[in-house]
mmCIF file of C-alpha atoms and ligand atoms in Angstrom:
data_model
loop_
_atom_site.group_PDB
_atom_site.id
_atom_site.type_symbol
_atom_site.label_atom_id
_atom_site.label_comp_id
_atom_site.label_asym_id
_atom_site.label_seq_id
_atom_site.Cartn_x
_atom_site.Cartn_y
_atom_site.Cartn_z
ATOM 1 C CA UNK A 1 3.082 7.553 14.351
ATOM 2 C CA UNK A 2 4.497 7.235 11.013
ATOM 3 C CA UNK A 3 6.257 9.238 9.136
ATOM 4 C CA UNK A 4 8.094 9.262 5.141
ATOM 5 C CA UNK A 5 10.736 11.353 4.294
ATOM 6 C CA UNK A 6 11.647 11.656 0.796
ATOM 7 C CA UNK A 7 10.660 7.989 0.036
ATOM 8 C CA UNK A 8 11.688 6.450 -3.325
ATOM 9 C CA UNK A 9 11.579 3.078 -4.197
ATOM 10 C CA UNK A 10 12.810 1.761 -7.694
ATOM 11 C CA UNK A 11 12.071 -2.223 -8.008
ATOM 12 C CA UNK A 12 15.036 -4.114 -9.720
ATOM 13 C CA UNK A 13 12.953 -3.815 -13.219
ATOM 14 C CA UNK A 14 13.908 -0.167 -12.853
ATOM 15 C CA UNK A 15 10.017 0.479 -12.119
ATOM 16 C CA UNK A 16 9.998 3.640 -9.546
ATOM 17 C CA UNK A 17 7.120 2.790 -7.500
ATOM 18 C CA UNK A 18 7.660 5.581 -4.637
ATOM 19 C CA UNK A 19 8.668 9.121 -6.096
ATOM 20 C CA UNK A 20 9.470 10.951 -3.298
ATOM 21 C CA UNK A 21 7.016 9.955 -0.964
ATOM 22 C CA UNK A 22 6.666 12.629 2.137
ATOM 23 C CA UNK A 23 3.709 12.383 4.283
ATOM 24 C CA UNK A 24 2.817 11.925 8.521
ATOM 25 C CA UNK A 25 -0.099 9.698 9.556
ATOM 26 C CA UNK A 26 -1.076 10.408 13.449
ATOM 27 C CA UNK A 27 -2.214 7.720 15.917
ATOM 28 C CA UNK A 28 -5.889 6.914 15.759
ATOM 29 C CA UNK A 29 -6.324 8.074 12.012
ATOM 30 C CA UNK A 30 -7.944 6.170 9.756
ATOM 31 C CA UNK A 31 -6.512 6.706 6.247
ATOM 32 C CA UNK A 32 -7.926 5.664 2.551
ATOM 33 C CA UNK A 33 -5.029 5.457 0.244
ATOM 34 C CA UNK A 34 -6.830 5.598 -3.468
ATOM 35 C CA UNK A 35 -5.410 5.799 -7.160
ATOM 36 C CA UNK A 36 -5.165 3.886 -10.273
ATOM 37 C CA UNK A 37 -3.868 0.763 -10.649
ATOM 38 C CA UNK A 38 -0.065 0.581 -10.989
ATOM 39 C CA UNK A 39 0.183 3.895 -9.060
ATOM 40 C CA UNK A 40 1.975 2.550 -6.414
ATOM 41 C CA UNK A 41 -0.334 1.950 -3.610
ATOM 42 C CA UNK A 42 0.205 -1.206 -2.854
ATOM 43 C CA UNK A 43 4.392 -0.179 -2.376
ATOM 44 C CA UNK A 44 3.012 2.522 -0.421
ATOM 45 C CA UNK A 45 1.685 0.582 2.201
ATOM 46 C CA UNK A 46 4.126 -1.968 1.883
ATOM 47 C CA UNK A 47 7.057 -0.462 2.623
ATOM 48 C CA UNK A 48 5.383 0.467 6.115
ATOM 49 C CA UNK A 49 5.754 -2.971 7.122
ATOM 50 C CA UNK A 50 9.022 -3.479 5.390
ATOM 51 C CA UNK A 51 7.730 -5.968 2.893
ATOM 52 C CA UNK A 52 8.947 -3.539 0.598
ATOM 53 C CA UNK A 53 12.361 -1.339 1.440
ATOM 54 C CA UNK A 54 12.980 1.969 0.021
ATOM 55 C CA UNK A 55 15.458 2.495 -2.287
ATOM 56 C CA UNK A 56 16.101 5.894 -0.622
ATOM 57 C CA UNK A 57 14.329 8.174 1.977
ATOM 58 C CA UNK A 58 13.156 7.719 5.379
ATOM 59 C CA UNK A 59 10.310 5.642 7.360
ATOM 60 C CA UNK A 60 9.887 6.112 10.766
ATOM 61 C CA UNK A 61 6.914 3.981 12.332
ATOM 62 C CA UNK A 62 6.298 4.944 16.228
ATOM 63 C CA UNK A 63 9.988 6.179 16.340
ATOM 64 C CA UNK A 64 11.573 3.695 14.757
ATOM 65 C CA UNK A 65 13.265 3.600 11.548
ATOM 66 C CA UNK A 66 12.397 1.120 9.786
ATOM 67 C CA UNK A 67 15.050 1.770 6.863
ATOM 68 C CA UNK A 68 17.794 0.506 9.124
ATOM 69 C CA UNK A 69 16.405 -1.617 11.384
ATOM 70 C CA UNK A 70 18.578 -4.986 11.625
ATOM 71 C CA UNK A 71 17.088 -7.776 10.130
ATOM 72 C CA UNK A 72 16.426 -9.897 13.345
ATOM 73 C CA UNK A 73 14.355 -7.029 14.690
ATOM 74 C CA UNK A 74 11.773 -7.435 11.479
ATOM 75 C CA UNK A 75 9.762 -9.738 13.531
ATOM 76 C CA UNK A 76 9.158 -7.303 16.425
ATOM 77 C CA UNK A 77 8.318 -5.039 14.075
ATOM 78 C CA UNK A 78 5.790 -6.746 12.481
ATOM 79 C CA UNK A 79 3.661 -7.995 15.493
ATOM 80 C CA UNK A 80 2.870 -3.864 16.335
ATOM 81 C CA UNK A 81 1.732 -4.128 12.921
ATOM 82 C CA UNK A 82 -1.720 -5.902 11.709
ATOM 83 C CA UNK A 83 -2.238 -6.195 8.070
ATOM 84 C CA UNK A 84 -5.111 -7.390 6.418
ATOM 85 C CA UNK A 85 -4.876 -8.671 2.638
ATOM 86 C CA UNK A 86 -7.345 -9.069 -0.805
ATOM 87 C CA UNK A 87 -7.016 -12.467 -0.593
ATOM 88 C CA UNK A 88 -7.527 -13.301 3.463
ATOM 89 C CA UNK A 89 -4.115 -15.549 3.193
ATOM 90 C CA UNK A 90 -5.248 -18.032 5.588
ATOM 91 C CA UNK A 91 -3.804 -21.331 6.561
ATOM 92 C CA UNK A 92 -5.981 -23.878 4.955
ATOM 93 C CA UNK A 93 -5.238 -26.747 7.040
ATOM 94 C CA UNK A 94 -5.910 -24.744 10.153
ATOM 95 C CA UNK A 95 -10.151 -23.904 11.204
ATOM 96 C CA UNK A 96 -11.137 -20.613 12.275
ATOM 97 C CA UNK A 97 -9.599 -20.617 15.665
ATOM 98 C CA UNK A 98 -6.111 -22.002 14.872
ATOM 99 C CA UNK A 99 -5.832 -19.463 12.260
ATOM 100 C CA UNK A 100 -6.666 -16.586 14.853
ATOM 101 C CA UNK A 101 -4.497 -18.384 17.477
ATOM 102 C CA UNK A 102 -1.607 -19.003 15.441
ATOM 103 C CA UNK A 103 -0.171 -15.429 15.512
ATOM 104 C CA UNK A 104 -0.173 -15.760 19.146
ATOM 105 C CA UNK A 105 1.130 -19.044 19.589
ATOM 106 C CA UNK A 106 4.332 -18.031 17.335
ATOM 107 C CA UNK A 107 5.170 -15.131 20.109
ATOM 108 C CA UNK A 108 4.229 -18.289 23.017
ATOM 109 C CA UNK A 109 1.676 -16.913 25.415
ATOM 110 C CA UNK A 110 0.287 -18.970 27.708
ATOM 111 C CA UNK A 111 -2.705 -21.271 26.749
ATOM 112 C CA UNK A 112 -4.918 -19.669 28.816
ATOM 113 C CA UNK A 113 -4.365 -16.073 27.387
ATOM 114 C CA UNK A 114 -4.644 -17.635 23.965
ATOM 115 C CA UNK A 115 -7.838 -19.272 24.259
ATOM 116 C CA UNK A 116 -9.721 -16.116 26.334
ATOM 117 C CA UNK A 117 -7.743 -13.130 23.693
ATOM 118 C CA UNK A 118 -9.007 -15.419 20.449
ATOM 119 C CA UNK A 119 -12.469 -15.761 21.640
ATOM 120 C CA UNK A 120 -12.920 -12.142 22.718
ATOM 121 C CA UNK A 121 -11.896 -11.349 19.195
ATOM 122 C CA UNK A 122 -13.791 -14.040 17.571
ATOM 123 C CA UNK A 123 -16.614 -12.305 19.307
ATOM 124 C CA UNK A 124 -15.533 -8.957 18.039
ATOM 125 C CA UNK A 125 -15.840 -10.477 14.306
ATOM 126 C CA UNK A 126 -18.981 -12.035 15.063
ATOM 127 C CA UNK A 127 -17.456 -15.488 14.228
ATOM 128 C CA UNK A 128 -17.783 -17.446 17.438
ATOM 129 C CA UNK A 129 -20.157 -19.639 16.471
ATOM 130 C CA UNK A 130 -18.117 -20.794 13.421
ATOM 131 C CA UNK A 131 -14.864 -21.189 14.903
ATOM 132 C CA UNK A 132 -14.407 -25.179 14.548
ATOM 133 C CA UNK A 133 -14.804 -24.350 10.652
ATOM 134 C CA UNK A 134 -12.317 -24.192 7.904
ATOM 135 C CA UNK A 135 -11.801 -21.317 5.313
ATOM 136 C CA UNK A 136 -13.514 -23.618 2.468
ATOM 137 C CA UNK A 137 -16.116 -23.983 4.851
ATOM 138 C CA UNK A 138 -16.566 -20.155 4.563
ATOM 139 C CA UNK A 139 -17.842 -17.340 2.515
ATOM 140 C CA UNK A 140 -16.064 -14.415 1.268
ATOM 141 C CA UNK A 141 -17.050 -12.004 3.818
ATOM 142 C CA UNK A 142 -16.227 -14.760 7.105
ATOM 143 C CA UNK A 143 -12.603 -15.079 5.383
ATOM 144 C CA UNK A 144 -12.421 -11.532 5.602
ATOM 145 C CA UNK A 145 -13.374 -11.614 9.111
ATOM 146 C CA UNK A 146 -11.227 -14.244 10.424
ATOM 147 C CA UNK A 147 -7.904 -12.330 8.428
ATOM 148 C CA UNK A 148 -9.014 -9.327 10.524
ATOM 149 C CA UNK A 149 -9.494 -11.282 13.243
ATOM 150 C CA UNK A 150 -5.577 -12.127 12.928
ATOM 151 C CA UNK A 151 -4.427 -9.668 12.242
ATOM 152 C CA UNK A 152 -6.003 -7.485 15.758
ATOM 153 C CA UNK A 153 -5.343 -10.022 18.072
ATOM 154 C CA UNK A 154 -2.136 -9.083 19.319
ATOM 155 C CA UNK A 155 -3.581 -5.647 19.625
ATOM 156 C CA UNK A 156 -1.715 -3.637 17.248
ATOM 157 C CA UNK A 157 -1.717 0.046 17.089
ATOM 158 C CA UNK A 158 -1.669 -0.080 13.579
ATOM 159 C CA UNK A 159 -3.611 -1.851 11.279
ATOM 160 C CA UNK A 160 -2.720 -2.330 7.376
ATOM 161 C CA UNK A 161 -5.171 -3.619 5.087
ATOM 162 C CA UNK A 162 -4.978 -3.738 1.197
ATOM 163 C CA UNK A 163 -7.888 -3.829 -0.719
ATOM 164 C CA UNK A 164 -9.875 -5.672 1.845
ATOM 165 C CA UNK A 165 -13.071 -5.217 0.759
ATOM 166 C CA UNK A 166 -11.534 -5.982 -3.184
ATOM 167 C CA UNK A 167 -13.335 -9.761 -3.380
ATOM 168 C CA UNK A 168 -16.339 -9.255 -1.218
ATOM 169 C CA UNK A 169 -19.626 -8.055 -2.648
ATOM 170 C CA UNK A 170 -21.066 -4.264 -2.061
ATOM 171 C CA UNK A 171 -23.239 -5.505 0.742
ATOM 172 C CA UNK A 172 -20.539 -7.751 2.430
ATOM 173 C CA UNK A 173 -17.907 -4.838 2.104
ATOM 174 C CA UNK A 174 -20.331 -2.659 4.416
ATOM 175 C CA UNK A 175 -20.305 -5.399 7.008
ATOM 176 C CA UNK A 176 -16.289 -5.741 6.707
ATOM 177 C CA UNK A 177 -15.958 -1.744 7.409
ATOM 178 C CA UNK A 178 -17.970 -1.796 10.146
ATOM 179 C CA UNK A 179 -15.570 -3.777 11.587
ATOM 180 C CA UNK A 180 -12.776 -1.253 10.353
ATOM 181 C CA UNK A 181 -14.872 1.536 12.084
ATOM 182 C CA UNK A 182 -14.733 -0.145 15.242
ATOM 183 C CA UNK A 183 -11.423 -0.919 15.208
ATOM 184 C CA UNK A 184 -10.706 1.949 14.849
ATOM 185 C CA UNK A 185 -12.964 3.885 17.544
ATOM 186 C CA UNK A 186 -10.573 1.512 19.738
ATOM 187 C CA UNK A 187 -7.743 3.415 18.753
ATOM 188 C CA UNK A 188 -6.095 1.867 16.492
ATOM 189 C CA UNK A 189 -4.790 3.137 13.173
ATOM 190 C CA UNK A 190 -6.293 1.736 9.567
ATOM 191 C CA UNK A 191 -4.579 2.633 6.549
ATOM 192 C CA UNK A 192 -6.383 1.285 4.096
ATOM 193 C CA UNK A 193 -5.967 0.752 0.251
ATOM 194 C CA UNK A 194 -8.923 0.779 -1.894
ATOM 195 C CA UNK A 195 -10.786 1.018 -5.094
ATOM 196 C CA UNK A 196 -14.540 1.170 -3.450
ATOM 197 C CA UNK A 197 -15.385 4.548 -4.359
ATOM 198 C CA UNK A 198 -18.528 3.998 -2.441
ATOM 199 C CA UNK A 199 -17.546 3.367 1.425
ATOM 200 C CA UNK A 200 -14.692 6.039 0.375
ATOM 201 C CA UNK A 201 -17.191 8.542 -0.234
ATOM 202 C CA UNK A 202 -19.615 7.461 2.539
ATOM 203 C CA UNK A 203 -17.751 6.789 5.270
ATOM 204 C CA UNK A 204 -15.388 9.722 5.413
ATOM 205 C CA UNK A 205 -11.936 9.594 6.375
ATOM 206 C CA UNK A 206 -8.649 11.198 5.294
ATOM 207 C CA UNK A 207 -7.807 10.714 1.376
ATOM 208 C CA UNK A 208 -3.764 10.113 0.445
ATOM 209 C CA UNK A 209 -4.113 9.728 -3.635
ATOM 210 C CA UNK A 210 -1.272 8.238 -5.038
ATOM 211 C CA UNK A 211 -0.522 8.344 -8.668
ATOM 212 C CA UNK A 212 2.801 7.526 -10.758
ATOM 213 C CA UNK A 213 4.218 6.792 -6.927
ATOM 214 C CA UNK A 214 3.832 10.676 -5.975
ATOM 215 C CA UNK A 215 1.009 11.590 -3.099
ATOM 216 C CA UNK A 216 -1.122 13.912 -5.473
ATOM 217 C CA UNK A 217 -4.137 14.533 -3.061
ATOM 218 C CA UNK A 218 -3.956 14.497 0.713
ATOM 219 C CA UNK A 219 -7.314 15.344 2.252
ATOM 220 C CA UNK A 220 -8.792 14.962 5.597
ATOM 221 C CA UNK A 221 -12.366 13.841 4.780
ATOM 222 C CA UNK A 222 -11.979 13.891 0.961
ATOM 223 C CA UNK A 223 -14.070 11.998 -1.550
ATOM 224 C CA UNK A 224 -12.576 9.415 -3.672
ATOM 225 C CA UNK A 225 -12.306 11.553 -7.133
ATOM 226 C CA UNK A 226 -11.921 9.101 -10.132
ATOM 227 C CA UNK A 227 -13.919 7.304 -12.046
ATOM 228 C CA UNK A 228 -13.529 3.739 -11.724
HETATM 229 P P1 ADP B 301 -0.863 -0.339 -6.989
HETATM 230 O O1 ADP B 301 -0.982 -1.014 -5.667
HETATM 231 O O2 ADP B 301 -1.306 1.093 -6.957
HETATM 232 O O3 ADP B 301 -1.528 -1.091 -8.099
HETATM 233 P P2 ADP B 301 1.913 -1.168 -6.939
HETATM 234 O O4 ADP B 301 2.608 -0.544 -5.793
HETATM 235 O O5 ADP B 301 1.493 -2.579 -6.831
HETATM 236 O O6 ADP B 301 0.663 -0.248 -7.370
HETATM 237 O O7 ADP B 301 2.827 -1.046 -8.229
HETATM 238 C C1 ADP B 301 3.452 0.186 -8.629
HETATM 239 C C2 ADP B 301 4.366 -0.110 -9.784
HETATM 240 O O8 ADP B 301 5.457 -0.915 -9.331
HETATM 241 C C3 ADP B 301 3.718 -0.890 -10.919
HETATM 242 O O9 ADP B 301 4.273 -0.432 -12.137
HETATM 243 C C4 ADP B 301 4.123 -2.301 -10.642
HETATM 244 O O10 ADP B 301 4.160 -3.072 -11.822
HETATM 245 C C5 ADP B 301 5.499 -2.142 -10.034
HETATM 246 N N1 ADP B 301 5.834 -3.210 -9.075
HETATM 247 C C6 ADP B 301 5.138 -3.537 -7.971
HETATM 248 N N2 ADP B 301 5.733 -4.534 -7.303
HETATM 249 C C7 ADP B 301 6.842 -4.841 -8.012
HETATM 250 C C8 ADP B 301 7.912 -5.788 -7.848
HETATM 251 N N3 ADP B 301 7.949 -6.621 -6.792
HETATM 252 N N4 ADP B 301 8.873 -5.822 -8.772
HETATM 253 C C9 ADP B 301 8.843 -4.983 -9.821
HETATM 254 N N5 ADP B 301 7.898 -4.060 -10.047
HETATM 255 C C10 ADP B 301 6.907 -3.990 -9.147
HETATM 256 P P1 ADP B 302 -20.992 -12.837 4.704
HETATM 257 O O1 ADP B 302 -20.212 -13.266 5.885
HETATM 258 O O2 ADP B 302 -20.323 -13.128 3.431
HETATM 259 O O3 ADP B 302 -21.495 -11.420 4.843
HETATM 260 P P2 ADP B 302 -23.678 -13.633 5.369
HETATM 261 O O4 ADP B 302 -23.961 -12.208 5.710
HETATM 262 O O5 ADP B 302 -24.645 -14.375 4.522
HETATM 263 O O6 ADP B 302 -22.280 -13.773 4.629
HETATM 264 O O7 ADP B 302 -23.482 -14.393 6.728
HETATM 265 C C1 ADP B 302 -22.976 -15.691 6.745
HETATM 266 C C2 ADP B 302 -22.977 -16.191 8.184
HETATM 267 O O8 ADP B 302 -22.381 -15.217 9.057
HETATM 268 C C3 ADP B 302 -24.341 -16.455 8.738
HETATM 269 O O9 ADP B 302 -24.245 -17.630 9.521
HETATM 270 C C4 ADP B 302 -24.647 -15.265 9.631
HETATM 271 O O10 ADP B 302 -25.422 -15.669 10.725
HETATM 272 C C5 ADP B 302 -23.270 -14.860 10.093
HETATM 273 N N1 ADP B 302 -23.205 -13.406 10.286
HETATM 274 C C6 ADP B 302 -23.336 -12.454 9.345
HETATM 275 N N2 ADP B 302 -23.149 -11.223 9.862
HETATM 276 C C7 ADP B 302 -22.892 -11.413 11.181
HETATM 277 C C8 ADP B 302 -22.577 -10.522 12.252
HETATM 278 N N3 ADP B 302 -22.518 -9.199 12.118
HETATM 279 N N4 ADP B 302 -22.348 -11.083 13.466
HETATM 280 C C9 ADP B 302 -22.425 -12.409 13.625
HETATM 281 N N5 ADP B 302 -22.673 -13.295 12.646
HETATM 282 C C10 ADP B 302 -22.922 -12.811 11.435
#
């Protein structure tokens, strides 16, 4: 489902980010993507869902090339893609629902598949009872929940999240996999940035280490391996 070819990305400071990046993620797989910070993670994951373009190289995501692909076809793009951030990124103004229903009032579905897609995956979060709030109104861990939320209600097959656990305690950062997990036993792909050496190593997945932009480790099942 996605695949890099020789990826290298130099950012405009003349900082090479991606040094010939070559790896293949199938569908369903749920990927850890670990390493220092600086390494290049974050540009890793990134340039899947062309918020960061290659300098050089290949990305192909379900077929497509993302490299090339026209401007005006970004959007489309970017709805098959969910991606799930640090810092939640939610609309202030808007309460729990809006934010949830926003991504699918943007593409226009009807009302009525709105209201019954948001509270099946309000549900899913375990947020229905808190969907008239507002993000002050909510800790940490709900954020989290109502950015993932978002970003899996248009049903993506692939799911992006970058250090999503990086702001939430140990305890709420369990919780937040969970949701990951099941997600995933859906069938949808999670790459997933981290620094939580912990759910790395106990929840076991496939390992891409990244480290001065070059994949270093690539392990189905592999611990996290640095201190940190
Ligand atoms: P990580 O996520 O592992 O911390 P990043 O991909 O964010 O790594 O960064 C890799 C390198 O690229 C770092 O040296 C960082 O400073 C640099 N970098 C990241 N984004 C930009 C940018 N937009 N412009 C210039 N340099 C950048
Ligand atoms: P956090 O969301 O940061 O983990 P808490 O665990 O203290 O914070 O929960 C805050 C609120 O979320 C409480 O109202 C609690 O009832 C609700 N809650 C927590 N976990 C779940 C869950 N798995 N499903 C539904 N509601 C939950």
């Amino acid at each position: 489902m996605i695949v890099m070819k020789n990826v290298y990305k130099k950012y405009s400071n003349g900082v090479v980010a991606a040094n010939g990046i070559n790896i293949e993620i199938g569908r369903g797989e749920f990927v850890y993507v670990v390493g220092p910070s600086g390494a290049g993670k974050s540009t890793f994951i990134k340039m899947m869902y062309r918020e960061a373009i290659p300098t050089s190289g290949e990305i192909i995501i379900n077929g497509i090339n993302i490299g090339t692909l026209r401007e005006k076809r970004v959007p489309y793009l970017r709805r098959k893609i969910g991606v799930v951030f640090q810092d939640f990124k939610l609309l202030q103004k808007l309460n729990v629902y809006e934010n949830v229903a926003y991504a699918l009032e943007v593409i226009e579905e009807s009302p009525a598949q709105i209201r019954q897609k948001v509270n099946d995956v309000l549900a899913l979060v375990g947020l229905t009872h808190k969907a008239r709030m507002f993000p002050t109104e909510l800790s940490g861990g709900e954020q989290q929940r109502v950015s993932i939320a978002r970003s899996i209600v248009n049903v993506p097959q692939l799911v992006i999240a970058d250090e999503p656990t990086g702001n939430l305690d140990p305890e709420t950062s369990w919780e937040i996999m969970k949701i990951f997990e099941e997600i995933n036993l859906r069938g949808t792909t999670i790459i997933m940035a981290t620094h939580n050496k912990e759910i790395v190593n106990r929840i076991r997945h496939r390992v891409i280490a990244i480290d001065g932009g070059m994949v270093t480790r690539d392990e189905f099942g592999g611990d996290y391996g640095y201190e940190s």
